[in-house]
XYZ file of C-alpha atoms in Angstrom:
591
model
C -13.787 20.058 -45.377
C -12.933 20.353 -49.079
C -16.315 18.879 -50.063
C -18.035 21.400 -47.819
C -15.969 24.170 -49.482
C -14.287 25.137 -46.246
C -10.746 24.693 -47.624
C -9.117 24.843 -51.064
C -8.148 21.759 -53.104
C -4.405 22.376 -52.565
C -4.917 22.503 -48.787
C -6.815 19.210 -48.894
C -4.107 17.530 -51.013
C -1.399 18.781 -48.646
C -3.298 17.523 -45.620
C -3.816 14.093 -47.215
C -0.132 13.851 -48.081
C 1.009 14.753 -44.542
C 1.677 11.665 -42.368
C -0.274 11.374 -39.143
C 2.019 11.586 -36.138
C 1.124 10.012 -32.806
C 2.482 11.035 -29.426
C 2.932 8.571 -26.629
C 1.224 9.841 -23.460
C 3.573 10.817 -20.645
C 3.164 10.092 -16.955
C 2.305 13.769 -16.469
C -0.823 13.769 -18.622
C -2.329 10.458 -17.538
C -5.223 10.309 -15.071
C -5.274 7.293 -12.759
C -8.839 6.578 -11.605
C -9.064 2.844 -10.931
C -11.047 2.953 -7.678
C -12.982 6.061 -8.652
C -14.059 4.484 -11.947
C -15.271 1.395 -10.120
C -17.123 3.508 -7.562
C -18.870 5.682 -10.166
C -19.929 2.556 -12.065
C -21.539 1.164 -8.917
C -23.279 4.490 -8.218
C -24.624 4.584 -11.795
C -25.858 1.002 -11.508
C -27.810 1.898 -8.381
C -29.437 4.898 -10.077
C -30.135 3.532 -13.566
C -29.583 -0.228 -13.484
C -26.523 -2.179 -14.617
C -27.879 -2.842 -18.131
C -28.866 0.760 -18.809
C -25.442 2.216 -18.150
C -23.902 -0.128 -20.731
C -26.600 -0.035 -23.413
C -28.343 3.344 -23.322
C -25.490 5.575 -24.490
C -25.438 7.668 -21.326
C -23.004 10.581 -21.079
C -21.569 10.939 -17.576
C -19.995 14.045 -16.069
C -18.131 13.045 -12.918
C -17.094 15.106 -9.909
C -13.421 14.155 -10.135
C -10.790 16.879 -10.174
C -7.893 15.501 -12.288
C -5.292 17.618 -10.498
C -6.394 16.568 -7.013
C -6.755 12.925 -8.090
C -3.199 12.625 -9.388
C -1.786 14.530 -6.412
C -3.656 12.202 -4.039
C -2.394 9.073 -5.791
C 1.255 10.134 -6.003
C 1.210 11.455 -2.411
C -0.265 8.215 -1.060
C 2.301 6.089 -2.904
C 5.156 8.320 -1.746
C 3.950 8.128 1.863
C 3.539 4.349 1.812
C 6.991 3.873 0.272
C 8.506 6.171 2.914
C 6.898 4.227 5.770
C 7.814 0.873 4.198
C 11.494 1.841 3.989
C 11.592 2.473 7.734
C 10.869 -1.221 8.229
C 13.885 -2.397 6.270
C 14.609 -4.261 3.058
C 12.655 -7.468 2.428
C 14.914 -8.974 -0.209
C 15.118 -9.438 -3.968
C 12.111 -9.577 -6.281
C 13.448 -12.713 -7.938
C 16.687 -14.584 -8.583
C 18.241 -16.248 -11.627
C 21.257 -18.513 -12.191
C 24.203 -16.578 -13.640
C 26.547 -19.550 -13.947
C 28.261 -18.474 -17.151
C 31.843 -18.860 -18.380
C 32.275 -15.570 -20.270
C 33.787 -12.449 -18.693
C 31.201 -9.984 -17.378
C 32.544 -7.214 -19.590
C 31.879 -8.973 -22.915
C 28.959 -8.261 -25.216
C 28.073 -11.952 -25.168
C 27.608 -11.812 -21.400
C 25.401 -8.740 -21.673
C 23.287 -10.533 -24.273
C 23.041 -13.432 -21.842
C 21.805 -11.063 -19.100
C 19.273 -9.493 -21.457
C 17.909 -12.897 -22.356
C 17.539 -13.885 -18.707
C 15.983 -10.576 -17.718
C 13.442 -10.706 -20.554
C 11.934 -13.831 -18.976
C 11.177 -12.041 -15.679
C 7.682 -10.561 -15.626
C 7.385 -7.057 -14.194
C 5.235 -6.949 -11.033
C 1.534 -6.155 -11.681
C 1.582 -2.564 -10.438
C 0.720 0.779 -11.956
C 4.307 1.860 -12.594
C 3.880 5.595 -12.059
C 7.388 5.951 -10.632
C 8.903 4.398 -13.779
C 10.782 1.670 -11.915
C 12.843 -0.907 -13.831
C 13.920 -4.499 -13.326
C 17.655 -5.092 -12.957
C 20.016 -8.036 -12.403
C 22.912 -7.803 -9.974
C 26.002 -9.191 -11.743
C 28.859 -7.716 -9.669
C 29.157 -6.755 -5.988
C 31.985 -4.505 -4.748
C 32.841 -2.926 -1.412
C 31.161 0.398 -2.145
C 28.859 -0.294 -5.098
C 26.817 -2.835 -7.005
C 26.885 -3.347 -10.776
C 23.501 -3.977 -12.340
C 22.094 -4.675 -15.777
C 18.868 -2.676 -16.272
C 15.889 -3.662 -18.398
C 14.612 -0.642 -20.307
C 11.877 -0.190 -22.911
C 14.296 1.362 -25.386
C 17.741 0.010 -24.603
C 19.070 -2.271 -21.860
C 22.193 -0.946 -20.176
C 24.708 -1.363 -17.387
C 24.539 0.875 -14.334
C 25.666 1.259 -10.703
C 24.056 1.463 -7.269
C 26.312 3.246 -4.779
C 26.607 2.164 -1.141
C 25.750 5.706 0.001
C 22.354 5.335 -1.732
C 21.597 2.204 0.301
C 21.627 3.931 3.688
C 17.875 3.389 4.099
C 18.360 -0.358 3.811
C 18.327 -2.152 7.127
C 18.294 -5.872 7.789
C 16.406 -7.733 10.551
C 18.755 -9.039 13.245
C 18.017 -11.140 16.328
C 19.276 -10.295 19.794
C 18.685 -11.697 23.283
C 16.878 -9.546 25.850
C 19.087 -9.647 28.966
C 16.117 -9.232 31.321
C 13.657 -11.738 29.801
C 16.055 -14.010 27.953
C 13.735 -13.884 24.923
C 14.809 -13.318 21.343
C 14.016 -9.852 19.959
C 14.323 -8.564 16.418
C 15.754 -5.172 15.524
C 16.860 -3.500 12.308
C 20.585 -3.189 11.716
C 22.407 -0.863 9.305
C 24.388 -2.469 6.507
C 28.119 -1.769 6.100
C 28.653 -3.167 2.602
C 26.408 -4.247 -0.313
C 27.159 -7.937 0.230
C 25.239 -7.683 3.535
C 22.005 -7.778 1.524
C 22.821 -8.687 -2.109
C 24.028 -11.782 -3.952
C 24.926 -12.271 -7.604
C 21.936 -13.037 -9.826
C 19.285 -11.298 -7.744
C 16.609 -9.399 -9.673
C 15.674 -6.121 -8.010
C 13.554 -3.051 -8.682
C 15.442 0.176 -9.359
C 14.829 3.786 -10.382
C 17.140 6.271 -12.050
C 18.673 8.724 -9.562
C 18.168 11.590 -12.003
C 15.787 11.862 -14.972
C 17.502 11.035 -18.289
C 20.675 10.004 -16.452
C 20.954 6.213 -16.484
C 24.399 5.783 -14.946
C 23.338 5.577 -11.293
C 20.223 3.989 -9.798
C 18.384 3.654 -6.484
C 17.083 0.417 -4.974
C 13.272 0.226 -4.693
C 10.701 -2.156 -3.235
C 6.912 -2.415 -3.410
C 5.465 -1.599 0.027
C 3.556 -4.243 1.958
C 1.570 -1.594 3.825
C -1.435 -0.078 2.101
C -3.711 2.916 2.380
C -6.450 5.052 0.870
C -7.298 8.713 0.244
C -10.610 10.543 -0.187
C -11.031 14.232 -1.101
C -14.509 15.795 -0.832
C -15.947 19.232 -1.540
C -17.610 20.005 1.820
C -20.238 22.284 0.292
C -21.876 19.703 -1.961
C -20.402 16.247 -1.254
C -18.689 16.001 -4.640
C -15.861 13.456 -4.501
C -12.860 15.231 -6.043
C -10.441 12.328 -5.569
C -10.570 8.691 -4.530
C -7.541 6.399 -4.242
C -8.312 2.892 -3.065
C -4.781 1.629 -2.494
C -1.134 1.757 -3.503
C -1.861 -0.163 -6.698
C -4.993 1.770 -7.598
C -5.392 0.526 -11.160
C -6.461 -2.843 -9.727
C -10.073 -2.179 -8.741
C -10.947 -5.497 -7.110
C -10.704 -3.936 -3.624
C -11.310 -0.251 -2.938
C -9.928 0.457 0.543
C -11.532 3.904 0.622
C -15.000 2.322 0.605
C -14.766 -1.421 1.213
C -12.216 -1.561 4.035
C -14.107 -1.309 7.332
C -11.638 -0.620 10.122
C -11.628 0.852 13.615
C -11.327 4.674 13.379
C -9.573 5.232 16.701
C -9.254 8.836 17.803
C -10.708 10.436 14.673
C -14.097 9.574 16.185
C -13.394 11.701 19.288
C -14.478 15.101 17.857
C -18.066 13.830 17.708
C -18.114 13.358 21.494
C -16.945 16.964 21.860
C -19.495 18.085 19.269
C -22.236 16.368 21.301
C -21.002 18.207 24.391
C -21.041 21.560 22.595
C -24.567 20.854 21.308
C -25.605 20.453 24.935
C -24.116 23.849 25.859
C -21.036 22.524 27.635
C -18.525 25.339 27.181
C -15.151 24.583 25.510
C -13.242 25.840 28.579
C -14.976 23.376 30.911
C -12.491 21.551 33.144
C -12.363 17.745 33.169
C -10.230 15.811 35.674
C -7.774 13.613 33.762
C -7.326 10.809 36.280
C -7.851 7.057 36.462
C -11.271 5.755 35.380
C -12.354 2.243 36.377
C -15.425 0.758 34.738
C -16.732 -2.634 35.776
C -17.528 -5.036 32.959
C -20.213 -7.741 32.915
C -17.696 -10.408 33.903
C -16.736 -8.501 37.031
C -13.370 -7.286 35.743
C -12.549 -3.628 35.217
C -11.812 -1.639 32.092
C -9.254 1.088 32.822
C -8.749 3.325 29.748
C -5.344 4.980 29.515
C -3.939 7.925 27.591
C -1.459 7.153 24.800
C 1.375 8.406 27.037
C 0.153 6.165 29.898
C 0.102 9.264 32.133
C -2.642 11.351 33.747
C -2.671 15.156 33.631
C -5.184 16.333 36.248
C -7.563 19.286 35.604
C -7.784 19.758 31.810
C -9.992 22.063 29.681
C -11.896 19.966 27.160
C -10.208 21.887 24.327
C -6.811 20.696 25.519
C -8.209 17.194 25.950
C -9.075 17.037 22.227
C -5.927 18.804 21.040
C -3.759 16.260 22.846
C -6.195 13.399 22.104
C -6.534 12.425 25.769
C -8.578 9.232 26.129
C -9.483 9.778 29.774
C -10.803 13.323 29.206
C -12.936 12.012 26.348
C -14.346 9.175 28.471
C -15.177 11.496 31.376
C -16.794 13.974 28.986
C -18.868 11.131 27.546
C -20.081 10.306 31.067
C -21.363 13.875 31.377
C -22.988 14.063 27.932
C -24.406 10.545 27.874
C -23.677 7.668 25.514
C -27.082 7.848 23.859
C -26.568 11.452 22.730
C -23.081 10.683 21.406
C -24.264 7.579 19.540
C -27.064 9.669 18.026
C -24.528 12.226 16.778
C -22.343 9.494 15.254
C -25.403 8.049 13.490
C -26.608 11.507 12.388
C -23.233 12.182 10.748
C -23.341 8.858 8.898
C -20.273 7.278 10.479
C -22.195 4.224 11.672
C -25.786 3.143 11.042
C -26.192 1.392 14.396
C -23.448 2.548 16.791
C -23.156 0.542 19.996
C -23.821 2.660 23.074
C -20.698 1.788 25.020
C -17.546 3.613 26.047
C -15.375 1.714 23.576
C -17.368 3.497 20.847
C -16.088 6.827 22.183
C -12.487 5.766 21.525
C -13.202 4.412 18.045
C -13.955 0.699 18.352
C -16.962 0.660 15.980
C -15.750 -0.099 12.446
C -16.377 2.292 9.575
C -14.744 3.257 6.273
C -12.747 6.237 5.078
C -15.502 7.657 2.853
C -18.014 7.790 5.708
C -15.574 9.431 8.120
C -14.352 11.979 5.574
C -17.926 12.930 4.682
C -18.729 13.353 8.397
C -15.841 15.816 8.741
C -17.095 17.585 5.603
C -20.373 18.276 7.422
C -18.376 19.852 10.245
C -16.402 21.936 7.745
C -19.471 23.295 5.943
C -21.158 24.602 9.067
C -23.401 21.639 9.846
C -25.145 21.102 6.481
C -26.071 17.529 5.537
C -24.407 16.277 2.343
C -24.248 12.939 0.599
C -20.979 11.955 -1.102
C -21.338 11.446 -4.843
C -19.100 10.807 -7.845
C -21.692 11.946 -10.424
C -22.184 15.574 -11.395
C -24.605 15.123 -14.292
C -26.001 12.394 -16.566
C -27.380 12.950 -20.068
C -29.046 10.438 -22.375
C -27.914 9.840 -25.948
C -30.121 12.726 -27.140
C -28.433 15.232 -24.834
C -31.316 15.444 -22.359
C -30.220 15.808 -18.734
C -31.741 12.971 -16.722
C -29.813 13.527 -13.478
C -28.092 16.472 -11.771
C -26.231 16.389 -8.497
C -27.341 19.927 -7.661
C -31.110 19.866 -7.234
C -31.397 23.368 -5.811
C -33.786 25.807 -7.507
C -32.677 29.192 -8.778
C -35.388 31.748 -8.129
C -35.722 34.639 -10.592
C -33.590 32.738 -13.119
C -36.352 32.441 -15.761
C -34.898 33.831 -19.008
C -38.303 34.779 -20.441
C -39.140 36.883 -17.398
C -35.754 38.588 -17.551
C -36.351 39.508 -21.220
C -39.809 40.996 -20.560
C -39.142 42.931 -17.373
C -36.947 45.955 -16.896
C -37.278 45.752 -13.111
C -34.941 42.801 -12.655
C -34.687 40.944 -9.343
C -31.280 39.510 -8.559
C -31.439 35.709 -8.931
C -30.609 33.582 -5.907
C -30.374 29.866 -5.184
C -32.379 28.349 -2.375
C -30.172 26.357 -0.002
C -32.310 23.294 0.714
C -29.690 21.337 2.669
C -30.925 20.043 6.001
C -28.960 20.690 9.190
C -27.114 17.996 11.115
C -26.188 20.530 13.789
C -26.372 24.286 14.261
C -23.729 26.560 12.732
C -22.431 27.740 16.121
C -21.747 24.211 17.372
C -20.112 23.362 14.062
C -17.821 26.389 14.240
C -16.815 25.632 17.837
C -15.848 22.110 16.709
C -13.828 23.574 13.825
C -12.071 25.849 16.323
C -11.163 22.849 18.498
C -9.844 20.994 15.449
C -7.757 24.014 14.432
C -6.190 23.710 17.874
C -5.301 20.084 17.110
C -3.166 21.448 14.263
C -1.745 24.486 16.042
C -0.827 22.863 19.346
C -1.773 19.197 19.312
C -1.235 15.875 17.572
C -1.706 17.396 14.112
C 1.371 19.625 14.468
C 2.908 18.414 11.210
C 0.216 20.326 9.299
C 1.387 23.638 10.788
C 3.719 24.018 7.813
C 0.698 24.558 5.553
C 0.285 28.341 5.121
C -3.522 28.119 5.092
C -6.259 27.682 7.720
C -6.378 23.927 8.447
C -8.339 21.858 10.946
C -8.268 18.108 11.497
C -7.714 15.113 13.728
C -5.301 12.205 13.966
C -6.411 8.662 14.726
C -4.488 5.621 15.997
C -6.062 2.335 17.080
C -4.825 -0.093 19.731
C -1.402 -1.522 18.884
C -1.297 0.813 15.844
C -3.245 -1.537 13.563
C -4.859 1.430 11.790
C -3.699 5.031 11.488
C -5.785 7.928 10.162
C -5.881 11.609 9.523
C -8.875 13.612 8.358
C -8.397 17.335 7.862
C -9.845 20.234 5.943
C -9.545 23.762 4.668
C -12.739 25.827 4.202
C -13.265 24.291 0.734
C -11.689 20.825 0.731
C -11.746 17.827 3.088
C -9.125 15.074 2.759
C -9.130 11.766 4.612
C -6.171 9.348 4.758
C -5.988 5.793 6.109
C -2.818 3.682 6.411
C -2.678 0.033 7.484
C -2.133 -3.552 6.380
C -4.809 -5.426 4.446
C -4.473 -8.299 6.892
C -4.540 -6.329 10.159
C -1.286 -6.244 12.087
C 0.655 -3.613 13.962
C 2.346 -0.853 12.012
C 4.981 -0.650 14.720
C 5.363 0.630 18.244
C 5.854 4.265 17.239
C 3.417 4.368 14.296
C 0.581 6.870 14.780
C -1.816 8.810 12.612
C 0.520 11.768 13.076
C 3.574 9.913 11.754
C 2.034 7.848 8.915
C -1.234 9.334 7.606
C -0.710 13.030 8.380
C 2.422 13.478 6.179
C 0.393 12.185 3.207
C -2.338 14.732 3.968
C 0.224 17.531 4.235
C 1.787 16.627 0.896
C -1.637 16.637 -0.792
C -2.792 19.937 0.708
C 0.530 21.660 0.070
C 0.138 21.071 -3.670
C -3.626 21.500 -3.956
C -3.766 24.766 -1.966
C -0.579 26.206 -3.430
C -2.290 28.909 -5.506
C -5.500 29.186 -3.481
C -6.467 32.184 -1.384
C -5.964 31.962 2.373
C -9.622 32.281 3.355
C -10.392 31.682 7.060
C -13.231 29.524 8.353
C -16.502 31.485 8.430
C -17.594 32.612 11.904
C -21.403 32.454 12.205
C -23.551 34.951 14.043
C -23.899 34.275 17.754
C -20.223 33.444 18.396
C -18.155 35.585 20.755
C -14.458 35.244 21.563
C -12.604 35.543 24.853
C -8.853 35.562 25.463
C -8.093 32.629 27.761
C -5.232 30.595 29.179
C -5.106 27.279 27.295
C -4.086 25.279 30.385
C -6.599 26.695 32.869
C -9.556 27.632 30.663
C -9.730 30.981 32.487
C -8.875 34.563 31.613
C -5.221 35.264 30.962
C -3.078 36.917 33.604
C 0.192 38.870 33.335
C 2.033 35.617 33.991
C 0.332 33.639 31.198
C 2.888 32.514 28.625
C 2.305 33.821 25.118
C 2.169 30.281 23.679
C -0.723 29.477 26.060
C -2.903 32.435 25.051
C -5.895 31.448 22.921
C -9.075 33.116 21.711
C -11.809 30.705 22.699
C -15.088 30.589 20.743
C -18.251 30.695 22.874
C -21.894 30.636 21.964
C -23.255 34.032 22.912
C -25.608 32.609 25.515
C -22.749 30.720 27.205
C -20.454 33.727 26.955
C -22.969 35.982 28.720
C -23.682 33.393 31.381
C -20.033 32.744 32.194
C -18.449 36.173 31.890
C -21.340 38.244 33.231
C -21.247 35.953 36.230
C -17.536 36.636 36.490
C -18.167 40.367 36.646
C -20.506 39.849 39.584
C -17.973 37.852 41.587
C -15.955 39.688 44.174
C -12.580 38.037 43.815
C -10.509 35.712 41.634
C -10.864 32.826 44.073
C -14.635 32.842 43.654
C -14.202 32.769 39.878
C -11.884 29.784 40.211
C -14.628 27.879 41.986
C -17.174 28.892 39.351
C -15.269 27.335 36.450
C -17.143 24.030 36.151
C -15.114 20.946 37.082
C -16.069 17.312 36.415
């Protein structure tokens, strides 16, 4: 700058004499993109070749939103830790021999602990929570004394019994009826129930910058993934491929193919709506018996193992009733439903059987989340992408995600003409369904939140729609939900499939993670409702009967149902022609 005469000589000398200070990055300003980085590299390799992306000096602009990415990662880890704690404490990380003659209060003993602890390697995880390793050297009735390994200074600290209330230990009991051994989790009464001297554990400070008291921690065995997509263009705003996302060898958001369970159900209802089946149509929720090739019968059951009789299809989706969905599929036809599932990109070759309707055909989180994004955007086809723009080393743009043309955007024409035409962008996205069908599906999925299995998302003060998913024996749990401008999908399960527990559902495991993400992301966003397309008319109905409300209809059961105009006129003009309420009752279609 001095040579270019931009500053004086004294300023240059002062700058040269001033030492350069470096600042260590904090957890708050780091961006964790392990799985996303791996995914974008693969996408670039497909577009430009593996050698070109490493040798041609390409400049990549990604679609990631740093705020959403970090929120998604921290929310997933928090949710997995919370679930893992419900299944009890699995024991110490390691153990060392503390057979030493000196008193535990002496400096020599503390040096001995430091030496032992320094030999224990910290687990290979992205330590966002700032956990520490610690050795247990004293166990009392109401507390545990630990020696904590810290980057700056090792120190003594305490874990209180009251902070171990989450810790439960597996205990065997005998079932009086079957005589078989059963395992249950038992509360501890004192620290010695779970700890012994010399155990190495993971801990975290109870309060920031206060290192006197600590909490016990453990790395969860369960895993999960999160995807966040802009529904208008398919831009991937966040991708978290697992609890330990900095290890990119396995991206669960893309590479884990699992059964989707009930999150596949909305596409059966969408197929029905496409075929002009009205959302207040009554389906009989009763036993279904389907004969298999071997002569045995398949009898699908609801999660509650109960049947509920005449049920409007809206209520069937809100409560995620298996039997209603199966009977609706019989009406619509498996071929049409399979075609919808293929059209939305969930499966390339879906099997045309009734197990498909309940989510037996494996898929991944990215595909499912993108399918919901096409519902959210009004039925426009989008392809998920991690790349916004690519430029070569000379600054020339060689790829853009947005290929739409802006008419009347020519600068030369604008300079020459005084009669300026307002520029506009041509929307060249193809349709996967019509806007009216898409909105009706959104309306049903809003009901899932307001009255159904997605009730935990009611606390979000914004318009939200979505669906829970739970597979047989709770091997996989899901939630995919959206606001008008963001779609978030969550999957929770074990890498080696096994049950998450008798009471584990998409509502109890995946949905809380979604809620935590959306609460933070939408905090300062406007509360814009879902757009209602032309050709939709609303009617005030009773949720339980699918018919007009009466003076006796409870307020909680009053809904405004969305009808396509042609269905609305057919149903309610017919109603006006009927002579009495009994005739109208018989008109309301029942299957």
